[in-house]
mmCIF file of C-alpha atoms in Angstrom:
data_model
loop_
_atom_site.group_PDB
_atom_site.id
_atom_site.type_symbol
_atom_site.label_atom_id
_atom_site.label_comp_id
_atom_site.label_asym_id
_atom_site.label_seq_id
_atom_site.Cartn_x
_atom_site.Cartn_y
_atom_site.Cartn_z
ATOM 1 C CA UNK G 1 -42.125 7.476 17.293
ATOM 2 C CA UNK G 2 -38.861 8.303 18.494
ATOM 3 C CA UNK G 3 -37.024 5.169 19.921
ATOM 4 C CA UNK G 4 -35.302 5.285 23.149
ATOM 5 C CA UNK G 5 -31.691 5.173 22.320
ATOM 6 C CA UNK G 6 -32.294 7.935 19.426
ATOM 7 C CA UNK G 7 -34.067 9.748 22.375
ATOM 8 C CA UNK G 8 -30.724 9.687 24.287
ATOM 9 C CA UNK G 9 -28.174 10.786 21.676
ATOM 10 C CA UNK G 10 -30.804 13.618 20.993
ATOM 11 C CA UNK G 11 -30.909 14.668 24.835
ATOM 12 C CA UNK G 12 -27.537 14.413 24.777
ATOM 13 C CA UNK G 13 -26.454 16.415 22.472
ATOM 14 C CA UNK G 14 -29.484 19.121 23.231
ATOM 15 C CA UNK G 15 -27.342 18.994 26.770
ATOM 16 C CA UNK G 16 -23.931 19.779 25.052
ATOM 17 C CA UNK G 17 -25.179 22.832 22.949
ATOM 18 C CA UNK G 18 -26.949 24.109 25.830
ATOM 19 C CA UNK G 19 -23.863 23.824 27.511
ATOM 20 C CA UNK G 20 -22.114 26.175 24.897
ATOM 21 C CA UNK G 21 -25.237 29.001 25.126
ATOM 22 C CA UNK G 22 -25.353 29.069 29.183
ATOM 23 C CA UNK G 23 -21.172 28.403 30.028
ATOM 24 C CA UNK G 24 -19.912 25.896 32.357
ATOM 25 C CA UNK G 25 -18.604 26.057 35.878
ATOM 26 C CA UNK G 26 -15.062 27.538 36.444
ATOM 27 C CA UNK G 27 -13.662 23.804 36.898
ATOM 28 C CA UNK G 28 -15.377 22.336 33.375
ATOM 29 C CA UNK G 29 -14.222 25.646 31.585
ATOM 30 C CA UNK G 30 -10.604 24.789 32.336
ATOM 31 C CA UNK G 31 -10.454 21.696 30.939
ATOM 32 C CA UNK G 32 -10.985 20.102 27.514
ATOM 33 C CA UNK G 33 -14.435 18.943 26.109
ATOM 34 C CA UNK G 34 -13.928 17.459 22.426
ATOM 35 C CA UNK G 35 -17.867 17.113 22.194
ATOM 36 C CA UNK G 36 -18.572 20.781 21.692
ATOM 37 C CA UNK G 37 -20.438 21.632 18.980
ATOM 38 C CA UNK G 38 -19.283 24.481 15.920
ATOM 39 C CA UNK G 39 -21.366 27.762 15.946
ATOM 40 C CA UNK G 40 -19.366 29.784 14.168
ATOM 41 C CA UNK G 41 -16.244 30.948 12.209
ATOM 42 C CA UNK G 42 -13.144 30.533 13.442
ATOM 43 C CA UNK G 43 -10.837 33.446 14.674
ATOM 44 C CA UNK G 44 -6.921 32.074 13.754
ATOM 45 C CA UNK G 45 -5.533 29.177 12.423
ATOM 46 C CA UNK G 46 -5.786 26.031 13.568
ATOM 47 C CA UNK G 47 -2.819 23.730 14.477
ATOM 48 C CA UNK G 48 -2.567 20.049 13.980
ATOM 49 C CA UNK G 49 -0.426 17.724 15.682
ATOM 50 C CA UNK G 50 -0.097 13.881 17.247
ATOM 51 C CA UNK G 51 -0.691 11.652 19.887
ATOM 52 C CA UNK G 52 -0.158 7.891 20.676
ATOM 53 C CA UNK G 53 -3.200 5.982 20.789
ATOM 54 C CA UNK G 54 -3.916 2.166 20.829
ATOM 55 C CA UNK G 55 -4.227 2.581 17.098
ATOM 56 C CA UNK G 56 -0.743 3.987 16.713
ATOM 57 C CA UNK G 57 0.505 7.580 15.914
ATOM 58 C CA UNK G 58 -2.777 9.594 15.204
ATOM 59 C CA UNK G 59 -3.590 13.176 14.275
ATOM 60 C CA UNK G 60 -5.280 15.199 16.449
ATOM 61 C CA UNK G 61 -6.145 18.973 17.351
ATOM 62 C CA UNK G 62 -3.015 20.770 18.169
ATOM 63 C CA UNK G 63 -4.284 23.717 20.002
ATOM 64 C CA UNK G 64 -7.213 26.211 21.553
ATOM 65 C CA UNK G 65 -10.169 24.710 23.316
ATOM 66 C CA UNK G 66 -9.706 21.154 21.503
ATOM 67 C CA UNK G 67 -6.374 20.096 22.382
ATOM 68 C CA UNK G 68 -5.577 16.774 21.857
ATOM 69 C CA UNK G 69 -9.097 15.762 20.416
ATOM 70 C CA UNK G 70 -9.098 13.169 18.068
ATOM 71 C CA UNK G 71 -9.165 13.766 14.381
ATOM 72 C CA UNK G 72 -11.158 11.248 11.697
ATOM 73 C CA UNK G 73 -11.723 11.274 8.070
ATOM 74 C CA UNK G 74 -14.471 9.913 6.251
ATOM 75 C CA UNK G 75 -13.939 7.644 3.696
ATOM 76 C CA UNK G 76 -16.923 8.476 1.526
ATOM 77 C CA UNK G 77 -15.575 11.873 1.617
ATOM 78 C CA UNK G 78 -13.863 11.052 -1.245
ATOM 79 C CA UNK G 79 -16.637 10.814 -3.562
ATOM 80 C CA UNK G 80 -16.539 15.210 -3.570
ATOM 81 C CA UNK G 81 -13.280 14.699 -4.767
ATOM 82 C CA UNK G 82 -13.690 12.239 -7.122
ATOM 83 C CA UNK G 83 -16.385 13.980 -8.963
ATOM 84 C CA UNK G 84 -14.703 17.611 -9.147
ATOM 85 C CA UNK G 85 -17.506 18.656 -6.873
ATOM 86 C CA UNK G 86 -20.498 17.515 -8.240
ATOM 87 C CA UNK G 87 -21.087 15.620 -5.424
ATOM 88 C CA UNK G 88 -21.408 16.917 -1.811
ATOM 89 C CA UNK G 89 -19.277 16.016 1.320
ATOM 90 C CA UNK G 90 -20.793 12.912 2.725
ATOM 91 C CA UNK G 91 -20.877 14.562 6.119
ATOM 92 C CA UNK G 92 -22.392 17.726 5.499
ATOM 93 C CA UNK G 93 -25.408 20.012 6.680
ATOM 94 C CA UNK G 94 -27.916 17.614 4.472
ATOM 95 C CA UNK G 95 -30.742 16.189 6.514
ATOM 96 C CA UNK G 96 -29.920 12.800 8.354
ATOM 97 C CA UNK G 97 -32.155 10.279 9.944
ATOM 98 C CA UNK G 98 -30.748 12.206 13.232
ATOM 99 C CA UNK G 99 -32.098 15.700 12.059
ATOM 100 C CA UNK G 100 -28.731 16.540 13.108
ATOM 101 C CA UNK G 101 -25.782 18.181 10.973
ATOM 102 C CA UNK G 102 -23.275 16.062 10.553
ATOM 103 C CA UNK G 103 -20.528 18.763 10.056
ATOM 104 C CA UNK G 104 -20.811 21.243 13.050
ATOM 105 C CA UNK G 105 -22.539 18.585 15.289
ATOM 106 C CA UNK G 106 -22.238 15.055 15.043
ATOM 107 C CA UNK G 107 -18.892 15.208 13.116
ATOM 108 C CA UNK G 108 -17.764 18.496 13.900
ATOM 109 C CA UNK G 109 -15.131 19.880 10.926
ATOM 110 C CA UNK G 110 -11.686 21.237 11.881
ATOM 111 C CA UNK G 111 -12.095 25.043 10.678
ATOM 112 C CA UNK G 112 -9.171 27.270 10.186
ATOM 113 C CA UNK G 113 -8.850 30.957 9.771
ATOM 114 C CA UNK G 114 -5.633 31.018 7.810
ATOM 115 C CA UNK G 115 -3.402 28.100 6.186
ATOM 116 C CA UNK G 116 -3.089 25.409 9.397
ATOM 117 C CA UNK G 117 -0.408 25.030 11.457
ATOM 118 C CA UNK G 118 1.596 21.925 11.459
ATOM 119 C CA UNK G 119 2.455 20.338 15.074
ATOM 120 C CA UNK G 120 4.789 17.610 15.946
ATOM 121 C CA UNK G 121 5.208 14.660 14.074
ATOM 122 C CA UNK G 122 2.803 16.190 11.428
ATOM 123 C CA UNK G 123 3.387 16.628 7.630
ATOM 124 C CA UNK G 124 3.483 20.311 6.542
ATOM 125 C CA UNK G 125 3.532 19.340 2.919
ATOM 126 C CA UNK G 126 -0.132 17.266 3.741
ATOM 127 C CA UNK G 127 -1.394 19.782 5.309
ATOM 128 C CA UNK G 128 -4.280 21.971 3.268
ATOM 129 C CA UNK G 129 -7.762 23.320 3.189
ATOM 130 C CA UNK G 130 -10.752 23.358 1.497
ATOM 131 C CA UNK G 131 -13.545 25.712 1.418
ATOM 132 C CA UNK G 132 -17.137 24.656 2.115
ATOM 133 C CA UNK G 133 -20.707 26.967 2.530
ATOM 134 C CA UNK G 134 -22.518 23.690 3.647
ATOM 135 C CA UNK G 135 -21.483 24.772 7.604
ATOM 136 C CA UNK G 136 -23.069 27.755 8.155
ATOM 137 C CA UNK G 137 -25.879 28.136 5.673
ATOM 138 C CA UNK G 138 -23.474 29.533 2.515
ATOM 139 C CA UNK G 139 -21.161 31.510 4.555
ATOM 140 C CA UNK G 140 -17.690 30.252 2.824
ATOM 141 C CA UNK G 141 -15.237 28.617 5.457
ATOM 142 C CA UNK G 142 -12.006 26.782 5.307
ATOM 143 C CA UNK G 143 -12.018 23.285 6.572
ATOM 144 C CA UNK G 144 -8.552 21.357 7.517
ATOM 145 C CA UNK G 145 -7.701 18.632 4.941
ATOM 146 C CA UNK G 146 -4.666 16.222 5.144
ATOM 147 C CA UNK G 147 -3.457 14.489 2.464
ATOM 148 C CA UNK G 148 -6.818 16.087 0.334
ATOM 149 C CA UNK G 149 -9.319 14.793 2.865
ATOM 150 C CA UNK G 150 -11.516 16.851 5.336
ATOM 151 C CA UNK G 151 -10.830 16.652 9.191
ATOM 152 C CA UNK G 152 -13.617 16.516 12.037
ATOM 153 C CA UNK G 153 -13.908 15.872 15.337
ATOM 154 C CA UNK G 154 -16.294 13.109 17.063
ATOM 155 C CA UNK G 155 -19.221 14.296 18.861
ATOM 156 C CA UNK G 156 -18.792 11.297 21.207
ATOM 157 C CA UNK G 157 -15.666 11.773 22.288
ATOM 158 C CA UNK G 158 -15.571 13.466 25.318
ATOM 159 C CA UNK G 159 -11.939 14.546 26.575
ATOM 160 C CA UNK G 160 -8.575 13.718 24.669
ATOM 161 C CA UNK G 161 -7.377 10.600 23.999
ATOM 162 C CA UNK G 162 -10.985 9.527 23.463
ATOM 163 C CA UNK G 163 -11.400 7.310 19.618
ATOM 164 C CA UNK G 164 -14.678 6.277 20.350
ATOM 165 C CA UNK G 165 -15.451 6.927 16.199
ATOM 166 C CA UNK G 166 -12.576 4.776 15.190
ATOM 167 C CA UNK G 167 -13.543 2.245 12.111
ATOM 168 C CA UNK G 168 -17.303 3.744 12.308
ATOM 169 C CA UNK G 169 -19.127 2.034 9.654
ATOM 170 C CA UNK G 170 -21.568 5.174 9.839
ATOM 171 C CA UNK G 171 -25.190 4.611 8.099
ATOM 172 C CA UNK G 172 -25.791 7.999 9.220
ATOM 173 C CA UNK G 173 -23.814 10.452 6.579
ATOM 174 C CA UNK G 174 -24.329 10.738 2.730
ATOM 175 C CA UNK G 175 -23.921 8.119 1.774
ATOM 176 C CA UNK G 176 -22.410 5.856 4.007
ATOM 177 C CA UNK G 177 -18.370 5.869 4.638
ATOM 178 C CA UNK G 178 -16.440 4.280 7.286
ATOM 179 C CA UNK G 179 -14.696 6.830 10.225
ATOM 180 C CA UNK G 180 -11.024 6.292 10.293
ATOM 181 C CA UNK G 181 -8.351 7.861 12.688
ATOM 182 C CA UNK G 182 -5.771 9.412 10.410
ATOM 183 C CA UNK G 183 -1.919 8.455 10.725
ATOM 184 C CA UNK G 184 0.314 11.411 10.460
ATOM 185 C CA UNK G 185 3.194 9.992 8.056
ATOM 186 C CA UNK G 186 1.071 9.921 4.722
ATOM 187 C CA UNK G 187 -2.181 10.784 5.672
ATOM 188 C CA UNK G 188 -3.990 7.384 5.490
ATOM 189 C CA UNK G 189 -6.547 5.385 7.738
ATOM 190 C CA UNK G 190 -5.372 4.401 10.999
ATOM 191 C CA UNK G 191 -7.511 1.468 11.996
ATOM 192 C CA UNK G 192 -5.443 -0.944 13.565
ATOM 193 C CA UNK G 193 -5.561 -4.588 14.177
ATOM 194 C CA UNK G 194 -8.540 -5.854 12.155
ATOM 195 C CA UNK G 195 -10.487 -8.883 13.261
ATOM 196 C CA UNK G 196 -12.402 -11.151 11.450
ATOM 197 C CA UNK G 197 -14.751 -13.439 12.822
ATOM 198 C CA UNK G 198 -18.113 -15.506 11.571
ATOM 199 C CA UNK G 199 -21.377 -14.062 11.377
ATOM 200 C CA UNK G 200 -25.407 -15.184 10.801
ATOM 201 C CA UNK G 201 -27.112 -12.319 8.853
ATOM 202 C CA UNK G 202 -29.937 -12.558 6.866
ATOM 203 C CA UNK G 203 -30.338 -12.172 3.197
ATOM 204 C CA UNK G 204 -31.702 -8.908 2.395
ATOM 205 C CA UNK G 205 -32.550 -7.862 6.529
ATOM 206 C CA UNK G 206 -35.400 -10.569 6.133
ATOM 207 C CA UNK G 207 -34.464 -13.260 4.244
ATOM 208 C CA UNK G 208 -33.035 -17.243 5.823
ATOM 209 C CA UNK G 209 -30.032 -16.380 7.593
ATOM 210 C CA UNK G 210 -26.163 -16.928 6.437
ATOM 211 C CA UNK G 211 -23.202 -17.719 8.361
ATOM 212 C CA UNK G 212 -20.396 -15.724 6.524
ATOM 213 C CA UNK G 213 -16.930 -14.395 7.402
ATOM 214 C CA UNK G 214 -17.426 -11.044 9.220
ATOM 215 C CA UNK G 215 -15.237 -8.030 10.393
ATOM 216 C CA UNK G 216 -15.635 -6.686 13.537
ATOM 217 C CA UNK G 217 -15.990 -2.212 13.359
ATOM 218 C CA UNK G 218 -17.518 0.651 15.594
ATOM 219 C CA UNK G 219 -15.035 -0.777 18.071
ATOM 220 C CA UNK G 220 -14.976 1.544 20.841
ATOM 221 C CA UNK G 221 -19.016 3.332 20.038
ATOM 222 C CA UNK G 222 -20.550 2.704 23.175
ATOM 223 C CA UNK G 223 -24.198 2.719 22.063
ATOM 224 C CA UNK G 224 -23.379 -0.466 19.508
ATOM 225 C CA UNK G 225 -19.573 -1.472 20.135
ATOM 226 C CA UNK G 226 -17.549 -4.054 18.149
ATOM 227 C CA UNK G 227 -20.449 -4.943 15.612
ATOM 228 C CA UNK G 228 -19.938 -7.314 13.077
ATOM 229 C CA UNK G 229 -20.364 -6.879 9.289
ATOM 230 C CA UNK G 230 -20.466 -9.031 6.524
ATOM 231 C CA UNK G 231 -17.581 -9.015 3.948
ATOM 232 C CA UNK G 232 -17.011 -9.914 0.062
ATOM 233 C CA UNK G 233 -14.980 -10.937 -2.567
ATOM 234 C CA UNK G 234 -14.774 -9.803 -5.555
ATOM 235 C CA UNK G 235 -14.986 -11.825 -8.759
ATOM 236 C CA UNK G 236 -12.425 -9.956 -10.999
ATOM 237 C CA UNK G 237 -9.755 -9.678 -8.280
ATOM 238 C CA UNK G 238 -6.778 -12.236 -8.691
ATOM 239 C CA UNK G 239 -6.009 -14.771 -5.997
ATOM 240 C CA UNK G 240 -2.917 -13.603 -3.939
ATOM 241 C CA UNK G 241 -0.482 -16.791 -2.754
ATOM 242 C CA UNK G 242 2.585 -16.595 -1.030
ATOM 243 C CA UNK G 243 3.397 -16.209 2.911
ATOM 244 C CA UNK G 244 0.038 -14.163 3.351
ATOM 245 C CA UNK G 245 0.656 -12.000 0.381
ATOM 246 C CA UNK G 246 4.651 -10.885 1.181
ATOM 247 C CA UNK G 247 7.777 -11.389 -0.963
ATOM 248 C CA UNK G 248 10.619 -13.101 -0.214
ATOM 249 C CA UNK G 249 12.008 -9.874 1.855
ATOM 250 C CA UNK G 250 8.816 -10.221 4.277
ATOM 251 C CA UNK G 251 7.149 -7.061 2.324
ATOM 252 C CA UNK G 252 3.505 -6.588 1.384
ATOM 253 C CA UNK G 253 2.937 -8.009 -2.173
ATOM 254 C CA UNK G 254 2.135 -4.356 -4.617
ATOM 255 C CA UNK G 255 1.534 -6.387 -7.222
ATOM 256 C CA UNK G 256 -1.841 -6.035 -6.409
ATOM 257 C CA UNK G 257 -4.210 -4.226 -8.600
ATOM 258 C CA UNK G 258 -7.868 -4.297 -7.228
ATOM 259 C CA UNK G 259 -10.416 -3.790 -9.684
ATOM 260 C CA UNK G 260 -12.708 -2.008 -7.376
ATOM 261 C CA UNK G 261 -10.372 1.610 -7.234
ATOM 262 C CA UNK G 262 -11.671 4.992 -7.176
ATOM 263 C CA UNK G 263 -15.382 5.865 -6.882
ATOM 264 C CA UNK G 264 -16.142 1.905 -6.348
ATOM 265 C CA UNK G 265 -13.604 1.701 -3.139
ATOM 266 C CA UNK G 266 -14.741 4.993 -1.888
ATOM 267 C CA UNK G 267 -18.691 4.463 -1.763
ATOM 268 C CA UNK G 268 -20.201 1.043 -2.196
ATOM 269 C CA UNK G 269 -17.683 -1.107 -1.518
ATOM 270 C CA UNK G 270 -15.056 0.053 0.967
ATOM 271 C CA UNK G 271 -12.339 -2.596 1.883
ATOM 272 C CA UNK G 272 -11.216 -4.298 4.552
ATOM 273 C CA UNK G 273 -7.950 -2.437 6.254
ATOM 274 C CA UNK G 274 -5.578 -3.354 8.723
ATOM 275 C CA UNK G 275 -2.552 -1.850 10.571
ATOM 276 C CA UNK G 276 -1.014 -4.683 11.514
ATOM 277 C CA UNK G 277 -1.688 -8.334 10.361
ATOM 278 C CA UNK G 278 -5.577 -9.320 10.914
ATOM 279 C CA UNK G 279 -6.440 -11.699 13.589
ATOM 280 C CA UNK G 280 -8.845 -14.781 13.637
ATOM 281 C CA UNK G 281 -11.821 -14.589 15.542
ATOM 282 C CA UNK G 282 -13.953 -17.643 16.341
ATOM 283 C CA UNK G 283 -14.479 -19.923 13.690
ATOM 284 C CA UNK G 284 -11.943 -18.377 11.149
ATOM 285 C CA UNK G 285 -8.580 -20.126 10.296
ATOM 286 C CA UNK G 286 -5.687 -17.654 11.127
ATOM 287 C CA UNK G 287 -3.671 -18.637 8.269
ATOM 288 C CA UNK G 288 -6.190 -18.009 5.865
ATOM 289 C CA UNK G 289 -5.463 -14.504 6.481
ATOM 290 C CA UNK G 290 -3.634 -12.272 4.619
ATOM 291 C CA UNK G 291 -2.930 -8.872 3.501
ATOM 292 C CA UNK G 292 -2.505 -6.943 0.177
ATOM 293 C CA UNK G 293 -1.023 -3.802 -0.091
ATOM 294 C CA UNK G 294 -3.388 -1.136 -2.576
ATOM 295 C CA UNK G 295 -2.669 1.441 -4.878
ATOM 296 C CA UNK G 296 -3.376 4.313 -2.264
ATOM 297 C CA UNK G 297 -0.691 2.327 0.137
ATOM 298 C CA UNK G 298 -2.918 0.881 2.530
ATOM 299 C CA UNK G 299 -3.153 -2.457 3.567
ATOM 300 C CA UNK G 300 -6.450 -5.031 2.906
ATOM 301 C CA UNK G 301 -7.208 -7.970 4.667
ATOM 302 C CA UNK G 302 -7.454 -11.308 2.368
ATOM 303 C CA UNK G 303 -9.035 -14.353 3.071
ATOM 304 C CA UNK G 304 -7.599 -17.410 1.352
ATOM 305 C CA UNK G 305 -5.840 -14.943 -1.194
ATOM 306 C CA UNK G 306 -9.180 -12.550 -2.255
ATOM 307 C CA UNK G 307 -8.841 -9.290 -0.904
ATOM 308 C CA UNK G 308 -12.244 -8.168 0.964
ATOM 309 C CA UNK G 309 -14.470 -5.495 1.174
ATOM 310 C CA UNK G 310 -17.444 -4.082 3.051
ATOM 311 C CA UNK G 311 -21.029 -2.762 1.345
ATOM 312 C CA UNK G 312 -22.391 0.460 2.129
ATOM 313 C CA UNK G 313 -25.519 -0.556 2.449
ATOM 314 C CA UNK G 314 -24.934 -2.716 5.121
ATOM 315 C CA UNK G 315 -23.894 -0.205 7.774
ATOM 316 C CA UNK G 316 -26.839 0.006 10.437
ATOM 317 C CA UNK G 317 -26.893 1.070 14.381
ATOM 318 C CA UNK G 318 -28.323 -1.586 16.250
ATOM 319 C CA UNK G 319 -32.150 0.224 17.546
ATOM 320 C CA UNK G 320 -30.772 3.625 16.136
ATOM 321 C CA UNK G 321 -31.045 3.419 12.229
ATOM 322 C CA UNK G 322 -30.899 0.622 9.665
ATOM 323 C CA UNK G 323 -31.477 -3.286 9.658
ATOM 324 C CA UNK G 324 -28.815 -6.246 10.421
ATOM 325 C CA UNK G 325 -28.574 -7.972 7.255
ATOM 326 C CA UNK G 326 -26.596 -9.104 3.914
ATOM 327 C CA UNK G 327 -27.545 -6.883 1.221
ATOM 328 C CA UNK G 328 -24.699 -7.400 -0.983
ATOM 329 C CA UNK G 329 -24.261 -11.181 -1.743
ATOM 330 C CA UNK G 330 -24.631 -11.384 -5.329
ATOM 331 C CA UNK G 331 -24.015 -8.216 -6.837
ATOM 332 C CA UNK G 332 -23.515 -7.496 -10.430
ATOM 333 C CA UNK G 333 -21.913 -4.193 -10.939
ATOM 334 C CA UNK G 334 -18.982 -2.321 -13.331
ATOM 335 C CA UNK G 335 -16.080 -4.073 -11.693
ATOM 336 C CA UNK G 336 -17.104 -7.375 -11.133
ATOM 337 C CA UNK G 337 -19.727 -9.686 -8.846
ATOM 338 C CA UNK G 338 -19.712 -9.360 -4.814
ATOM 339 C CA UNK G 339 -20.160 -12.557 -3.001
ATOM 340 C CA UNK G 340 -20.450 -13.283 1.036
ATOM 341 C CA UNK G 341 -17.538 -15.273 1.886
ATOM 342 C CA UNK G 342 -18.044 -18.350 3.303
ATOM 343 C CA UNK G 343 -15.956 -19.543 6.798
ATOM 344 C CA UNK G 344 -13.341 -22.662 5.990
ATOM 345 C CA UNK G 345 -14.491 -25.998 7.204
#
């Protein structure tokens, strides 16, 4: 039996495609609605370009009846990549536990007719495509990519300036990835400030409950905002010391080389990223955070010196799809064992 928040993101999307068969009045058809679903091919290229958001510089649709919408990537995208193909996009036409499409509905994709169009303040050189027959049932189309990963659009954002699928820890695509606004300069996540705070999970959705260092994501989704999921450390990554992981010139220490990379970063265990440095919630110590700058340039949080990381199978939507819990603590796998971090004394 359908539950009564699914019921409501069903109705309202039903609404919003109804809304593209029958038109809109004369005053909605004049302005901007980033919710719209894709039905079909698109007629000229698109352009990207930028706007200032709490979350810094992002990308977003430069032009045509999305202007200004806000553009995400999907961190489990990579997997497509990573495999030469053998794998499919994560967000893709596959059946969800919405019975939704991710990639023309939920998560529309940024199509282009033609090589895109680079606006203000974006890269021309990051700028590419990629072509995908997973939108409209084999039909081959050309999807937006910056820096090699796909662009879409968030269903739940309504009118621009909207990042209601920033830092998504989404349970929903194939398999789960975390949503990410994209900065313009070198094409990587945008997710601001991180906060870490502590948590009481239970072991396995079931088991005696934890208390654990968490990180706070899905910060503006206003069916389950700012939820809070467990983080690990890994056993084979080094301790990082110093002024929270910076040289003597007040840099980020690169020294660091994390042995969950590729496939393992992109999938099961996603880290922790900041913008800026993290801040303490209740019950963590500030100064036992840190960052640590990764091979792909972006910056993880640390916790007394151990860079951390998410689990995929720990994303859930509260009453929607999945079950609060700690399903990682205590894994054995190719790069090393994932442990729950405890909260200082």
């Amino acid at each position: 039996m359908i539950n009564s928040n699914l019921f409501r993101l069903v109705l309202m999307l039903t609404l919003g495609l109804a809304a593209l068969h029958f038109g809109a009045p004369a005053s909605a058809q004049s302005s901007v609605a980033c919710n719209t679903a894709i039905t079909s091919a698109p007629t000229g290229p698109a352009t990207v370009s930028t706007a200032s958001t709490p979350y810094g510089t992002v990308l977003v649709v430069g032009s045509a009846d999305h202007a200004g919408c806000s553009l995400y990537l999907l961190s489990s995208d990579r997997l497509q990549s990573l495999t030469t193909g053998a794998e499919p996009f994560a967000c893709s036409d596959n059946p969800n536990v919405l019975h939704l499409p991710c990639d023309t509905v939920l998560w529309p994709a940024l199509l282009t007719n033609g090589s895109p169009i680079a606006g203000p303040g974006v890269n021309p050189e990051l700028l590419g495509t990629v072509t995908r027959t997973d939108v409209f049932s084999g039909m081959p189309v050309q999807q937006v990519t910056y820096a090699g990963l796909p662009l879409y659009r968030f269903f739940l954002d309504e009118t621009p300036g909207e990042t209601k699928g920033a830092n998504l820890f989404d349970p929903v695509t194939s398999p789960a990835g975390i949503w990410y606004l994209v900065e313009p300069s070198r094409g990587r996540p945008a997710p601001g400030k991180a906060r870490l705070q502590v948590e009481n999970a239970p072991l396995g959705g079931t088991g005696q409950e934890q208390t654990v260092l968490a990180v706070q994501m899905d910060n503006n989704l206003s069916i389950f905002p700012n939820a809070n999921f467990p983080v690990y450390a890994l056993s084979a990554d080094r301790d990082h010391d110093g002024d929270h992981d910076r040289d003597h010139d007040g840099d980020h220490d690169r020294d660091h080389e994390s042995r969950c990379r590729s496939i393992c970063s992109a999938v099961p265990w996603p880290p922790v990223l900041t913008s800026n440095r993290p801040e303490a919630g209740p019950g963590v110590d500030q100064d036992a955070l840190g960052t640590v700058v990764r091979p792909d340039g972006t910056d993880q949080v640390t916790y007394n010196g151990k860079p951390l990381y998410l689990f995929y199978q720990d994303a859930y939507i509260a009453r929607i799809t999945g079950t609060k819990g700690i399903y990682g603590a205590g894994k054995i796998t190719p790069w090393g064992v994932f442990n729950t971090v405890p909260p200082s004394p």
